PDB file of C-alpha atoms in Angstrom:
ATOM      1  CA  MET J 287     -10.723  13.236  -6.726  1.00  0.00           C
ATOM      2  CA  MET J 288     -10.198  13.033 -10.498  1.00  0.00           C
ATOM      3  CA  ARG J 289     -11.139  10.458 -13.122  1.00  0.00           C
ATOM      4  CA  SER J 290      -9.772   9.343 -16.502  1.00  0.00           C
ATOM      5  CA  HIS J 291     -10.912   6.790 -19.086  1.00  0.00           C
ATOM      6  CA  THR J 292      -8.940   4.067 -20.913  1.00  0.00           C
ATOM      7  CA  GLU J 293     -10.376   1.270 -23.099  1.00  0.00           C
ATOM      8  CA  GLY J 294     -13.809   1.810 -21.607  1.00  0.00           C
ATOM      9  CA  TYR J 295     -12.430   1.589 -18.059  1.00  0.00           C
ATOM     10  CA  SER J 296     -12.626   4.563 -15.728  1.00  0.00           C
ATOM     11  CA  MET J 297      -9.859   5.264 -13.210  1.00  0.00           C
ATOM     12  CA  GLU J 298     -10.025   7.400 -10.068  1.00  0.00           C
ATOM     13  CA  TYR J 299      -7.045   9.555  -9.050  1.00  0.00           C
ATOM     14  CA  THR J 300      -6.094  11.624  -6.031  1.00  0.00           C
ATOM     15  CA  THR J 301      -3.103  13.575  -4.710  1.00  0.00           C
ATOM     16  CA  LEU J 302      -0.839  11.611  -2.376  1.00  0.00           C
ATOM     17  CA  GLY J 303      -0.453  14.034   0.505  1.00  0.00           C
ATOM     18  CA  LYS J 304       2.646  16.210   0.666  1.00  0.00           C
ATOM     19  CA  THR J 305       4.285  14.304  -2.209  1.00  0.00           C
ATOM     20  CA  GLY J 306       2.030  16.299  -4.518  1.00  0.00           C
ATOM     21  CA  ARG J 307       1.898  13.324  -6.881  1.00  0.00           C
ATOM     22  CA  LYS J 308      -1.290  12.331  -8.682  1.00  0.00           C
ATOM     23  CA  VAL J 309      -1.863   8.605  -8.131  1.00  0.00           C
ATOM     24  CA  THR J 310      -4.649   6.099  -8.658  1.00  0.00           C
ATOM     25  CA  ARG J 311      -6.826   5.273  -5.689  1.00  0.00           C
ATOM     26  CA  ILE J 312      -6.117   1.586  -6.173  1.00  0.00           C
ATOM     27  CA  GLY J 313      -2.554   0.358  -6.089  1.00  0.00           C
ATOM     28  CA  PHE J 314      -0.958  -2.854  -7.302  1.00  0.00           C
ATOM     29  CA  GLY J 315       0.038  -4.726  -4.132  1.00  0.00           C
ATOM     30  CA  GLY J 316       3.220  -6.697  -4.775  1.00  0.00           C
ATOM     31  CA  ALA J 317       3.233  -9.224  -1.919  1.00  0.00           C
ATOM     32  CA  PRO J 318       1.352 -11.922  -3.889  1.00  0.00           C
ATOM     33  CA  ALA J 319       3.813 -11.522  -6.768  1.00  0.00           C
ATOM     34  CA  GLY J 320       6.774 -12.627  -4.682  1.00  0.00           C
ATOM     35  CA  LEU J 321       5.426 -14.931  -1.985  1.00  0.00           C
ATOM     36  CA  LYS J 322       4.992 -18.622  -2.713  1.00  0.00           C
ATOM     37  CA  ASP J 323       1.451 -19.945  -2.122  1.00  0.00           C
ATOM     38  CA  TYR J 324       0.289 -16.674  -0.576  1.00  0.00           C
ATOM     39  CA  LEU J 325      -3.534 -16.885  -0.398  1.00  0.00           C
ATOM     40  CA  GLU J 326      -3.580 -19.480  -3.194  1.00  0.00           C
ATOM     41  CA  SER J 327      -1.307 -21.883  -5.067  1.00  0.00           C
ATOM     42  CA  TYR J 328       1.489 -19.885  -6.699  1.00  0.00           C
ATOM     43  CA  ASP J 329       5.235 -20.116  -7.238  1.00  0.00           C
ATOM     44  CA  PRO J 330       7.211 -17.036  -8.348  1.00  0.00           C
ATOM     45  CA  ASP J 331       9.933 -19.371  -9.635  1.00  0.00           C
ATOM     46  CA  ASP J 332       7.493 -21.191 -11.916  1.00  0.00           C
ATOM     47  CA  ALA J 333       7.794 -19.771 -15.435  1.00  0.00           C
ATOM     48  CA  THR J 334       4.053 -19.934 -16.144  1.00  0.00           C
ATOM     49  CA  ASP J 335       3.046 -18.316 -12.845  1.00  0.00           C
ATOM     50  CA  ARG J 336       5.671 -15.622 -13.253  1.00  0.00           C
ATOM     51  CA  GLU J 337       4.587 -14.892 -16.825  1.00  0.00           C
ATOM     52  CA  LYS J 338       0.983 -14.401 -15.683  1.00  0.00           C
ATOM     53  CA  THR J 339       2.063 -11.964 -12.988  1.00  0.00           C
ATOM     54  CA  VAL J 340       4.262  -9.994 -15.392  1.00  0.00           C
ATOM     55  CA  ALA J 341       1.277  -9.796 -17.758  1.00  0.00           C
ATOM     56  CA  ALA J 342      -0.920  -8.591 -14.890  1.00  0.00           C
ATOM     57  CA  VAL J 343       1.470  -5.741 -14.100  1.00  0.00           C
ATOM     58  CA  ALA J 344       1.642  -4.808 -17.784  1.00  0.00           C
ATOM     59  CA  ARG J 345      -2.155  -4.779 -17.998  1.00  0.00           C
ATOM     60  CA  ALA J 346      -2.356  -2.568 -14.930  1.00  0.00           C
ATOM     61  CA  VAL J 347      -0.085  -0.057 -16.654  1.00  0.00           C
ATOM     62  CA  GLU J 348      -2.267  -0.185 -19.787  1.00  0.00           C
ATOM     63  CA  LEU J 349      -5.401   0.541 -17.777  1.00  0.00           C
ATOM     64  CA  GLY J 350      -3.838   3.489 -15.991  1.00  0.00           C
ATOM     65  CA  ILE J 351      -2.986   2.132 -12.538  1.00  0.00           C
ATOM     66  CA  THR J 352      -0.046   4.240 -11.410  1.00  0.00           C
ATOM     67  CA  TYR J 353       0.755   3.054  -7.858  1.00  0.00           C
ATOM     68  CA  TYR J 354       2.949  -0.068  -7.477  1.00  0.00           C
ATOM     69  CA  ASP J 355       4.013  -1.391  -4.079  1.00  0.00           C
ATOM     70  CA  THR J 356       6.707  -3.987  -3.487  1.00  0.00           C
ATOM     71  CA  ALA J 357       9.434  -4.923  -0.982  1.00  0.00           C
ATOM     72  CA  PRO J 358      12.606  -7.020  -0.710  1.00  0.00           C
ATOM     73  CA  GLY J 359      10.776  -9.073   1.912  1.00  0.00           C
ATOM     74  CA  TYR J 360       8.231 -10.309  -0.613  1.00  0.00           C
ATOM     75  CA  GLY J 361       9.938 -13.528  -1.622  1.00  0.00           C
ATOM     76  CA  ASN J 362      13.529 -12.447  -0.938  1.00  0.00           C
ATOM     77  CA  GLY J 363      13.447  -9.897  -3.743  1.00  0.00           C
ATOM     78  CA  LYS J 364      11.316 -11.896  -6.189  1.00  0.00           C
ATOM     79  CA  SER J 365       8.467  -9.372  -6.164  1.00  0.00           C
ATOM     80  CA  GLU J 366      10.893  -6.563  -6.984  1.00  0.00           C
ATOM     81  CA  GLU J 367      12.420  -8.651  -9.787  1.00  0.00           C
ATOM     82  CA  ILE J 368       8.997  -9.340 -11.312  1.00  0.00           C
ATOM     83  CA  PHE J 369       8.064  -5.661 -11.110  1.00  0.00           C
ATOM     84  CA  GLY J 370      11.410  -4.776 -12.672  1.00  0.00           C
ATOM     85  CA  GLU J 371      10.781  -7.130 -15.578  1.00  0.00           C
ATOM     86  CA  ALA J 372       7.190  -5.977 -16.107  1.00  0.00           C
ATOM     87  CA  LEU J 373       7.932  -2.259 -15.794  1.00  0.00           C
ATOM     88  CA  ASP J 374      11.149  -2.269 -17.799  1.00  0.00           C
ATOM     89  CA  GLY J 375      10.847   0.466 -20.405  1.00  0.00           C
ATOM     90  CA  VAL J 376       7.866   2.153 -18.729  1.00  0.00           C
ATOM     91  CA  ASP J 377       8.463   5.884 -18.273  1.00  0.00           C
ATOM     92  CA  GLU J 378       9.566   6.406 -14.665  1.00  0.00           C
ATOM     93  CA  ASP J 379       7.490   9.570 -14.405  1.00  0.00           C
ATOM     94  CA  SER J 380       4.278   7.832 -15.513  1.00  0.00           C
ATOM     95  CA  ILE J 381       4.048   5.539 -12.479  1.00  0.00           C
ATOM     96  CA  PHE J 382       4.637   5.727  -8.725  1.00  0.00           C
ATOM     97  CA  LEU J 383       6.874   2.878  -7.546  1.00  0.00           C
ATOM     98  CA  ALA J 384       7.262   2.144  -3.835  1.00  0.00           C
ATOM     99  CA  THR J 385       9.535  -0.319  -2.074  1.00  0.00           C
ATOM    100  CA  LYS J 386      10.792  -0.837   1.468  1.00  0.00           C
ATOM    101  CA  ILE J 387      13.596  -1.688   3.871  1.00  0.00           C
ATOM    102  CA  ALA J 388      13.462  -3.940   6.938  1.00  0.00           C
ATOM    103  CA  PRO J 389      13.553  -1.909  10.186  1.00  0.00           C
ATOM    104  CA  ASP J 390      16.200  -3.933  12.007  1.00  0.00           C
ATOM    105  CA  ASP J 391      19.490  -2.719  10.496  1.00  0.00           C
ATOM    106  CA  PRO J 392      19.738   1.051   9.980  1.00  0.00           C
ATOM    107  CA  ASP J 393      23.310   0.709   8.715  1.00  0.00           C
ATOM    108  CA  ALA J 394      22.073  -1.369   5.746  1.00  0.00           C
ATOM    109  CA  THR J 395      19.868   1.433   4.403  1.00  0.00           C
ATOM    110  CA  ARG J 396      22.081   2.459   1.491  1.00  0.00           C
ATOM    111  CA  ALA J 397      22.862  -1.123   0.437  1.00  0.00           C
ATOM    112  CA  SER J 398      19.164  -2.025   0.583  1.00  0.00           C
ATOM    113  CA  ILE J 399      17.970   0.775  -1.684  1.00  0.00           C
ATOM    114  CA  GLU J 400      20.781   0.152  -4.178  1.00  0.00           C
ATOM    115  CA  GLN J 401      19.886  -3.544  -4.356  1.00  0.00           C
ATOM    116  CA  SER J 402      16.203  -2.676  -4.807  1.00  0.00           C
ATOM    117  CA  LEU J 403      17.067  -0.310  -7.652  1.00  0.00           C
ATOM    118  CA  ARG J 404      18.979  -3.083  -9.423  1.00  0.00           C
ATOM    119  CA  ARG J 405      16.085  -5.527  -9.095  1.00  0.00           C
ATOM    120  CA  LEU J 406      13.566  -2.893 -10.181  1.00  0.00           C
ATOM    121  CA  ARG J 407      15.766  -1.764 -13.102  1.00  0.00           C
ATOM    122  CA  ARG J 408      15.365   1.828 -12.010  1.00  0.00           C
ATOM    123  CA  SER J 409      17.699   4.752 -11.422  1.00  0.00           C
ATOM    124  CA  ARG J 410      15.338   6.099  -8.776  1.00  0.00           C
ATOM    125  CA  ILE J 411      12.269   4.981  -6.888  1.00  0.00           C
ATOM    126  CA  ASP J 412       9.366   7.166  -5.912  1.00  0.00           C
ATOM    127  CA  LEU J 413       8.896   6.020  -2.326  1.00  0.00           C
ATOM    128  CA  PHE J 414      11.314   4.307   0.077  1.00  0.00           C
ATOM    129  CA  GLN J 415       9.606   3.029   3.229  1.00  0.00           C
ATOM    130  CA  ILE J 416      10.561   1.415   6.515  1.00  0.00           C
ATOM    131  CA  HIS J 417       8.853  -1.989   6.370  1.00  0.00           C
ATOM    132  CA  GLY J 418       7.350  -2.720   9.766  1.00  0.00           C
ATOM    133  CA  THR J 419       4.482  -4.409  11.535  1.00  0.00           C
ATOM    134  CA  ALA J 420       5.007  -3.429  15.192  1.00  0.00           C
ATOM    135  CA  TYR J 421       7.854  -1.114  16.159  1.00  0.00           C
ATOM    136  CA  THR J 422       9.781  -1.511  19.420  1.00  0.00           C
ATOM    137  CA  LEU J 423      11.706   1.065  21.431  1.00  0.00           C
ATOM    138  CA  ALA J 424      14.902  -0.432  19.986  1.00  0.00           C
ATOM    139  CA  HIS J 425      13.555   0.260  16.496  1.00  0.00           C
ATOM    140  CA  GLU J 426      12.690   3.799  17.519  1.00  0.00           C
ATOM    141  CA  GLU J 427      16.208   4.442  18.805  1.00  0.00           C
ATOM    142  CA  GLY J 428      17.665   3.148  15.550  1.00  0.00           C
ATOM    143  CA  PHE J 429      15.343   5.357  13.533  1.00  0.00           C
ATOM    144  CA  PHE J 430      15.937   8.649  15.328  1.00  0.00           C
ATOM    145  CA  ARG J 431      19.586   8.463  16.444  1.00  0.00           C
ATOM    146  CA  LYS J 432      22.207  10.581  14.705  1.00  0.00           C
ATOM    147  CA  GLY J 433      23.152   8.742  11.525  1.00  0.00           C
ATOM    148  CA  GLY J 434      20.171   6.425  12.011  1.00  0.00           C
ATOM    149  CA  MET J 435      17.684   5.103   9.502  1.00  0.00           C
ATOM    150  CA  ILE J 436      15.694   8.312   9.068  1.00  0.00           C
ATOM    151  CA  GLU J 437      18.819  10.364   8.382  1.00  0.00           C
ATOM    152  CA  GLN J 438      20.053   7.759   5.911  1.00  0.00           C
ATOM    153  CA  MET J 439      16.682   7.693   4.136  1.00  0.00           C
ATOM    154  CA  GLU J 440      16.737  11.481   3.943  1.00  0.00           C
ATOM    155  CA  ARG J 441      20.247  11.310   2.501  1.00  0.00           C
ATOM    156  CA  ALA J 442      19.054   8.855  -0.151  1.00  0.00           C
ATOM    157  CA  ARG J 443      16.323  11.344  -1.027  1.00  0.00           C
ATOM    158  CA  GLU J 444      18.831  14.207  -1.246  1.00  0.00           C
ATOM    159  CA  GLU J 445      20.997  12.103  -3.571  1.00  0.00           C
ATOM    160  CA  GLY J 446      18.068  11.389  -5.869  1.00  0.00           C
ATOM    161  CA  LEU J 447      17.806   7.653  -5.169  1.00  0.00           C
ATOM    162  CA  THR J 448      14.228   8.152  -3.972  1.00  0.00           C
ATOM    163  CA  ARG J 449      11.800  11.009  -4.330  1.00  0.00           C
ATOM    164  CA  HIS J 450       9.960  10.441  -1.060  1.00  0.00           C
ATOM    165  CA  ILE J 451      10.230   8.509   2.211  1.00  0.00           C
ATOM    166  CA  GLY J 452       7.610   6.843   4.382  1.00  0.00           C
ATOM    167  CA  PHE J 453       6.928   3.910   6.663  1.00  0.00           C
ATOM    168  CA  THR J 454       4.473   1.034   6.976  1.00  0.00           C
ATOM    169  CA  VAL J 455       2.846  -0.285  10.137  1.00  0.00           C
ATOM    170  CA  GLU J 456       0.179  -2.735  11.242  1.00  0.00           C
ATOM    171  CA  ALA J 457       0.181  -2.659  15.064  1.00  0.00           C
ATOM    172  CA  ILE J 458      -0.162   0.985  16.057  1.00  0.00           C
ATOM    173  CA  ASN J 459       1.656   2.131  19.200  1.00  0.00           C
ATOM    174  CA  GLU J 460       3.435   5.186  20.620  1.00  0.00           C
ATOM    175  CA  THR J 461       6.374   4.763  18.248  1.00  0.00           C
ATOM    176  CA  THR J 462       3.942   4.900  15.330  1.00  0.00           C
ATOM    177  CA  LEU J 463       2.606   8.227  16.552  1.00  0.00           C
ATOM    178  CA  ARG J 464       6.134   9.624  17.015  1.00  0.00           C
ATOM    179  CA  LEU J 465       7.003   8.636  13.455  1.00  0.00           C
ATOM    180  CA  ILE J 466       3.905  10.415  12.182  1.00  0.00           C
ATOM    181  CA  LYS J 467       4.274  13.534  14.298  1.00  0.00           C
ATOM    182  CA  CYS J 468       8.004  14.021  13.677  1.00  0.00           C
ATOM    183  CA  GLY J 469       7.067  15.515  10.294  1.00  0.00           C
ATOM    184  CA  ARG J 470       9.934  13.851   8.412  1.00  0.00           C
ATOM    185  CA  PHE J 471       7.922  11.286   6.454  1.00  0.00           C
ATOM    186  CA  ASP J 472       5.857  11.884   3.337  1.00  0.00           C
ATOM    187  CA  THR J 473       3.574   8.844   3.609  1.00  0.00           C
ATOM    188  CA  VAL J 474       2.296   6.156   5.944  1.00  0.00           C
ATOM    189  CA  GLN J 475       1.026   2.739   4.891  1.00  0.00           C
ATOM    190  CA  LEU J 476      -1.205   1.022   7.429  1.00  0.00           C
ATOM    191  CA  ALA J 477      -3.660  -1.828   7.804  1.00  0.00           C
ATOM    192  CA  TYR J 478      -7.328  -0.848   7.562  1.00  0.00           C
ATOM    193  CA  ASN J 479     -10.373  -2.803   6.451  1.00  0.00           C
ATOM    194  CA  ILE J 480     -13.910  -3.713   7.397  1.00  0.00           C
ATOM    195  CA  MET J 481     -12.608  -6.031  10.145  1.00  0.00           C
ATOM    196  CA  TYR J 482      -9.946  -3.647  11.470  1.00  0.00           C
ATOM    197  CA  GLN J 483     -11.236  -0.080  11.661  1.00  0.00           C
ATOM    198  CA  HIS J 484      -9.142   1.143  14.594  1.00  0.00           C
ATOM    199  CA  PRO J 485      -7.010   3.582  12.528  1.00  0.00           C
ATOM    200  CA  CYS J 486      -9.983   5.766  11.627  1.00  0.00           C
ATOM    201  CA  ASP J 487     -13.301   6.758  13.184  1.00  0.00           C
ATOM    202  CA  PRO J 488     -14.961   9.301  10.846  1.00  0.00           C
ATOM    203  CA  TYR J 489     -17.713  10.044  13.368  1.00  0.00           C
ATOM    204  CA  TRP J 490     -15.345  11.238  16.107  1.00  0.00           C
ATOM    205  CA  LYS J 491     -12.702  12.387  13.582  1.00  0.00           C
ATOM    206  CA  TYR J 492     -10.225  10.362  15.582  1.00  0.00           C
ATOM    207  CA  GLY J 493      -7.520   7.792  14.914  1.00  0.00           C
ATOM    208  CA  THR J 494      -4.123   7.349  13.304  1.00  0.00           C
ATOM    209  CA  MET J 495      -5.348   8.449   9.877  1.00  0.00           C
ATOM    210  CA  TYR J 496      -6.360  11.814  11.304  1.00  0.00           C
ATOM    211  CA  ASP J 497      -2.913  12.185  12.892  1.00  0.00           C
ATOM    212  CA  ALA J 498      -1.350  11.487   9.481  1.00  0.00           C
ATOM    213  CA  GLU J 499      -3.730  13.857   7.704  1.00  0.00           C
ATOM    214  CA  ALA J 500      -2.718  16.630  10.123  1.00  0.00           C
ATOM    215  CA  GLN J 501       0.859  16.190   8.854  1.00  0.00           C
ATOM    216  CA  ASN J 502      -0.360  16.189   5.221  1.00  0.00           C
ATOM    217  CA  MET J 503       1.009  12.674   4.804  1.00  0.00           C
ATOM    218  CA  GLY J 504      -0.148  10.443   1.986  1.00  0.00           C
ATOM    219  CA  ILE J 505      -2.226   7.573   3.410  1.00  0.00           C
ATOM    220  CA  VAL J 506      -1.887   4.145   1.802  1.00  0.00           C
ATOM    221  CA  VAL J 507      -3.926   1.173   3.013  1.00  0.00           C
ATOM    222  CA  MET J 508      -2.822  -2.460   3.041  1.00  0.00           C
ATOM    223  CA  ARG J 509      -4.911  -5.512   3.997  1.00  0.00           C
ATOM    224  CA  THR J 510      -7.753  -3.925   2.021  1.00  0.00           C
ATOM    225  CA  LEU J 511      -9.403  -7.315   1.438  1.00  0.00           C
ATOM    226  CA  THR J 512      -8.414  -8.578   4.934  1.00  0.00           C
ATOM    227  CA  SER J 513      -5.748 -10.855   3.375  1.00  0.00           C
ATOM    228  CA  GLY J 514      -8.417 -13.509   2.963  1.00  0.00           C
ATOM    229  CA  LEU J 515      -9.434 -13.597   6.651  1.00  0.00           C
ATOM    230  CA  PHE J 516     -12.997 -12.402   6.064  1.00  0.00           C
ATOM    231  CA  GLN J 517     -13.481 -14.870   3.221  1.00  0.00           C
ATOM    232  CA  ARG J 518     -12.158 -17.798   5.293  1.00  0.00           C
ATOM    233  CA  TRP J 519     -14.449 -16.848   8.160  1.00  0.00           C
ATOM    234  CA  ILE J 520     -17.483 -16.807   5.871  1.00  0.00           C
ATOM    235  CA  LYS J 521     -16.499 -20.273   4.623  1.00  0.00           C
ATOM    236  CA  THR J 522     -16.540 -21.622   8.176  1.00  0.00           C
ATOM    237  CA  VAL J 523     -20.071 -20.281   8.628  1.00  0.00           C
ATOM    238  CA  ASN J 524     -21.324 -21.435   5.228  1.00  0.00           C
ATOM    239  CA  PRO J 525     -18.956 -23.756   3.306  1.00  0.00           C
ATOM    240  CA  GLU J 526     -21.262 -23.650   0.266  1.00  0.00           C
ATOM    241  CA  ASN J 527     -21.070 -19.868  -0.061  1.00  0.00           C
ATOM    242  CA  THR J 528     -19.362 -18.905  -3.329  1.00  0.00           C
ATOM    243  CA  PHE J 529     -20.173 -15.178  -3.302  1.00  0.00           C
ATOM    244  CA  ASP J 530     -17.221 -12.902  -4.126  1.00  0.00           C
ATOM    245  CA  TYR J 531     -16.974 -10.363  -1.300  1.00  0.00           C
ATOM    246  CA  SER J 532     -13.924  -8.577  -2.694  1.00  0.00           C
ATOM    247  CA  GLU J 533     -15.879  -5.659  -4.153  1.00  0.00           C
ATOM    248  CA  ALA J 534     -17.713  -4.952  -0.893  1.00  0.00           C
ATOM    249  CA  LEU J 535     -14.451  -5.134   1.061  1.00  0.00           C
ATOM    250  CA  ALA J 536     -12.646  -2.836  -1.382  1.00  0.00           C
ATOM    251  CA  GLN J 537     -15.526  -0.372  -1.543  1.00  0.00           C
ATOM    252  CA  PHE J 538     -15.529  -0.039   2.249  1.00  0.00           C
ATOM    253  CA  VAL J 539     -11.927   1.178   2.172  1.00  0.00           C
ATOM    254  CA  LEU J 540     -12.376   3.345  -0.933  1.00  0.00           C
ATOM    255  CA  SER J 541     -15.388   5.012   0.700  1.00  0.00           C
ATOM    256  CA  ASN J 542     -13.098   6.596   3.289  1.00  0.00           C
ATOM    257  CA  PRO J 543     -12.006  10.000   1.938  1.00  0.00           C
ATOM    258  CA  LEU J 544      -8.833   9.930   4.058  1.00  0.00           C
ATOM    259  CA  VAL J 545      -7.566   6.905   2.121  1.00  0.00           C
ATOM    260  CA  ASP J 546      -5.445   7.994  -0.802  1.00  0.00           C
ATOM    261  CA  VAL J 547      -4.508   4.539  -2.108  1.00  0.00           C
ATOM    262  CA  ALA J 548      -6.015   1.122  -1.359  1.00  0.00           C
ATOM    263  CA  LEU J 549      -3.578  -1.679  -2.190  1.00  0.00           C
ATOM    264  CA  LEU J 550      -4.985  -4.771  -3.883  1.00  0.00           C
ATOM    265  CA  GLY J 551      -2.926  -7.888  -4.509  1.00  0.00           C
ATOM    266  CA  MET J 552      -3.072  -9.039  -8.130  1.00  0.00           C
ATOM    267  CA  ARG J 553      -1.516 -11.888 -10.091  1.00  0.00           C
ATOM    268  CA  THR J 554      -3.678 -12.163 -13.210  1.00  0.00           C
ATOM    269  CA  VAL J 555      -4.960  -9.906 -15.962  1.00  0.00           C
ATOM    270  CA  GLU J 556      -8.523 -10.867 -15.000  1.00  0.00           C
ATOM    271  CA  THR J 557      -8.007  -9.706 -11.412  1.00  0.00           C
ATOM    272  CA  VAL J 558      -6.537  -6.414 -12.593  1.00  0.00           C
ATOM    273  CA  GLU J 559      -9.547  -5.743 -14.810  1.00  0.00           C
ATOM    274  CA  LYS J 560     -11.953  -6.721 -12.038  1.00  0.00           C
ATOM    275  CA  ASN J 561     -10.281  -4.357  -9.575  1.00  0.00           C
ATOM    276  CA  VAL J 562     -10.379  -1.458 -12.027  1.00  0.00           C
ATOM    277  CA  ARG J 563     -14.116  -2.079 -12.460  1.00  0.00           C
ATOM    278  CA  ILE J 564     -14.507  -2.008  -8.680  1.00  0.00           C
ATOM    279  CA  CYS J 565     -12.720   1.336  -8.486  1.00  0.00           C
ATOM    280  CA  GLU J 566     -14.899   2.905 -11.168  1.00  0.00           C
ATOM    281  CA  ASN J 567     -18.164   1.808  -9.499  1.00  0.00           C
ATOM    282  CA  LEU J 568     -18.843   4.891  -7.397  1.00  0.00           C
ATOM    283  CA  ALA J 569     -22.386   3.659  -6.749  1.00  0.00           C
ATOM    284  CA  GLY J 570     -20.827   0.967  -4.567  1.00  0.00           C
ATOM    285  CA  ARG J 571     -19.454   3.481  -2.056  1.00  0.00           C
ATOM    286  CA  ILE J 572     -21.051   3.962   1.341  1.00  0.00           C
ATOM    287  CA  ASP J 573     -21.598   7.084   3.434  1.00  0.00           C
ATOM    288  CA  MET J 574     -18.902   6.684   6.093  1.00  0.00           C
ATOM    289  CA  ASP J 575     -20.369   9.397   8.322  1.00  0.00           C
ATOM    290  CA  GLU J 576     -23.733   7.644   8.415  1.00  0.00           C
ATOM    291  CA  PHE J 577     -22.072   4.254   8.918  1.00  0.00           C
ATOM    292  CA  HIS J 578     -20.020   5.437  11.887  1.00  0.00           C
ATOM    293  CA  ARG J 579     -22.854   7.367  13.495  1.00  0.00           C
ATOM    294  CA  LYS J 580     -24.431   3.959  14.005  1.00  0.00           C
ATOM    295  CA  TYR J 581     -21.229   1.978  14.530  1.00  0.00           C
ATOM    296  CA  PRO J 582     -18.327   4.095  15.864  1.00  0.00           C
ATOM    297  CA  ALA J 583     -14.976   2.415  15.227  1.00  0.00           C
ATOM    298  CA  ILE J 584     -13.140   3.677  18.302  1.00  0.00           C
ATOM    299  CA  GLY J 585     -15.271   5.862  20.510  1.00  0.00           C
ATOM    300  CA  PRO J 586     -14.694   9.451  21.634  1.00  0.00           C
ATOM    301  CA  PRO J 587     -11.110  10.648  22.158  1.00  0.00           C
ATOM    302  CA  ARG J 588      -9.933  11.054  25.737  1.00  0.00           C
ATOM    303  CA  GLY J 589      -9.366  14.451  27.228  1.00  0.00           C
TER     304      GLY J 589
END
């Protein structure tokens, strides 16, 4: 891990697996930028809301955040458009920009990346990912067949439209493991947080993150703050509770050394600055080995 300092803020960096790229350990999650009323009142078509989000992205660049994650599915391209506006003129080599493609139509791969490039105002993206939650056998066939999605993504990489390829997943199954173990992807983005620890048990050194690490894949985490689920649950227990749990939730994920990047959704300058402060507070990290000795996430591997 490495650190740098900007405007009195300290930023933590790491190397994103086999990509070899130095990236910040927190990434700017783009779902809230494009989705209407996601987690709170917001409209990407409202000029004031959009202006605040563009300013948030610009502030993230100023403070040294280098990882930016978006997708066509975040508001039918609105998140990509906002990122394109905010990052217009920013040196392409100074940031790491990731977008995605829906898994259902392998033949649309080329058209999807070209449309994303237009929205993002880029000649090339850094990471092109299959955007999935739970993959079926039909998805798997479409990925691996001759001329399928993986081959088309690799072709886009060869042509310089993207530097790297990866995939995202929430519900882990056998297809997930095949995608990891095939060795053709540079990164995996998966759900992991204090409420969902299944992908990684540091005590037993077991779980999907360890499979990805064995392939030297970059590991990016989504749902870092549980997408508001933990906070809503606390409110049902104690409606008067106003404590901000976001730092504790983020620090849990950042404490895991297998996690390269923890995505955090941001729409305001204030949230960007708060999240950078969270990242620089190393005293807030926990000892994952000690934690999982007492509370294993999965249990011992079979066999």
